[in-house]
mmCIF file of C-alpha atoms in Angstrom:
data_model
loop_
_atom_site.group_PDB
_atom_site.id
_atom_site.type_symbol
_atom_site.label_atom_id
_atom_site.label_comp_id
_atom_site.label_asym_id
_atom_site.label_seq_id
_atom_site.Cartn_x
_atom_site.Cartn_y
_atom_site.Cartn_z
ATOM 1 C CA ARG A 2 0.025 0.007 -0.007
ATOM 2 C CA SER A 3 3.063 2.258 -0.042
ATOM 3 C CA TRP A 4 4.303 4.439 -2.827
ATOM 4 C CA MET A 5 7.653 6.172 -3.385
ATOM 5 C CA PHE A 6 7.883 9.595 -4.975
ATOM 6 C CA GLY A 7 11.262 11.000 -5.813
ATOM 7 C CA ASP A 8 13.086 13.444 -8.011
ATOM 8 C CA LYS A 9 16.268 11.427 -8.320
ATOM 9 C CA LEU A 10 17.081 7.929 -9.480
ATOM 10 C CA SER A 11 18.503 7.234 -6.012
ATOM 11 C CA ASP A 12 15.021 7.793 -4.627
ATOM 12 C CA ILE A 13 13.590 5.225 -7.042
ATOM 13 C CA ARG A 14 16.390 2.757 -6.187
ATOM 14 C CA PHE A 15 15.506 3.221 -2.488
ATOM 15 C CA GLY A 16 11.891 2.310 -3.154
ATOM 16 C CA VAL A 17 12.787 -0.756 -5.226
ATOM 17 C CA ASN A 18 15.329 -1.823 -2.606
ATOM 18 C CA LEU A 19 12.548 -1.572 -0.005
ATOM 19 C CA GLY A 20 10.650 -4.137 -2.064
ATOM 20 C CA LEU A 21 8.163 -1.832 -3.802
ATOM 21 C CA PRO A 22 7.238 -2.725 -7.358
ATOM 22 C CA LEU A 23 8.623 -0.278 -9.904
ATOM 23 C CA ALA A 24 4.977 0.647 -10.753
ATOM 24 C CA GLN A 25 4.744 2.157 -7.210
ATOM 25 C CA CYS A 26 7.964 4.212 -7.519
ATOM 26 C CA LEU A 27 7.255 7.433 -9.274
ATOM 27 C CA LEU A 28 9.671 10.072 -10.594
ATOM 28 C CA VAL A 29 8.575 13.707 -10.440
ATOM 29 C CA LEU A 30 10.149 16.040 -12.922
ATOM 30 C CA THR A 31 10.552 18.905 -10.500
ATOM 31 C CA GLY A 32 13.867 19.337 -8.663
ATOM 32 C CA GLU A 33 16.453 16.990 -10.236
ATOM 33 C CA GLY A 34 13.788 14.881 -11.935
ATOM 34 C CA ARG A 35 14.276 16.176 -15.487
ATOM 35 C CA SER A 36 18.032 15.555 -15.416
ATOM 36 C CA SER A 37 17.495 12.085 -13.938
ATOM 37 C CA LEU A 38 14.942 11.156 -16.586
ATOM 38 C CA ALA A 39 17.464 10.634 -19.356
ATOM 39 C CA ALA A 40 19.410 8.078 -17.296
ATOM 40 C CA SER A 41 16.307 6.256 -16.054
ATOM 41 C CA GLY A 42 15.544 4.235 -19.249
ATOM 42 C CA GLU A 43 18.362 1.735 -18.960
ATOM 43 C CA GLU A 44 17.994 1.117 -15.266
ATOM 44 C CA PHE A 45 14.251 1.496 -14.870
ATOM 45 C CA PRO A 46 12.467 0.764 -18.160
ATOM 46 C CA GLY A 47 8.827 1.784 -17.836
ATOM 47 C CA LEU A 48 9.404 4.169 -14.961
ATOM 48 C CA ARG A 49 6.352 6.302 -14.463
ATOM 49 C CA THR A 50 6.950 10.060 -14.467
ATOM 50 C CA PHE A 51 4.846 13.050 -13.545
ATOM 51 C CA PRO A 52 5.351 16.816 -13.960
ATOM 52 C CA ASP A 53 5.013 17.326 -10.179
ATOM 53 C CA ILE A 54 4.029 15.470 -6.994
ATOM 54 C CA ARG A 55 0.462 16.864 -7.101
ATOM 55 C CA LEU A 56 -0.232 15.172 -10.391
ATOM 56 C CA GLY A 57 1.519 11.990 -9.304
ATOM 57 C CA ALA A 58 -0.537 11.826 -6.129
ATOM 58 C CA ALA A 59 -3.745 12.445 -8.131
ATOM 59 C CA ALA A 60 -2.893 9.487 -10.390
ATOM 60 C CA VAL A 61 -2.237 7.265 -7.353
ATOM 61 C CA LEU A 62 -5.559 8.236 -5.774
ATOM 62 C CA ALA A 63 -7.406 7.707 -9.051
ATOM 63 C CA GLU A 64 -5.971 4.144 -9.322
ATOM 64 C CA LYS A 65 -6.879 3.238 -5.767
ATOM 65 C CA GLY A 66 -10.518 4.319 -6.301
ATOM 66 C CA PRO A 67 -12.951 5.274 -3.566
#
């Protein structure tokens, strides 16, 4: 039931190392996110990205349903 939001690949690695599925580790493009995005493809194919944490959280809540 946990999700990881981060703006660096090290944040995504942390979530994966905790045992979260990659689908629950989200990269936001604010902060260092845009510069991290280019390097994410090789290490994390299919990594979900969002312009900011607000839109990422909205997507998570929409998936969870009422």
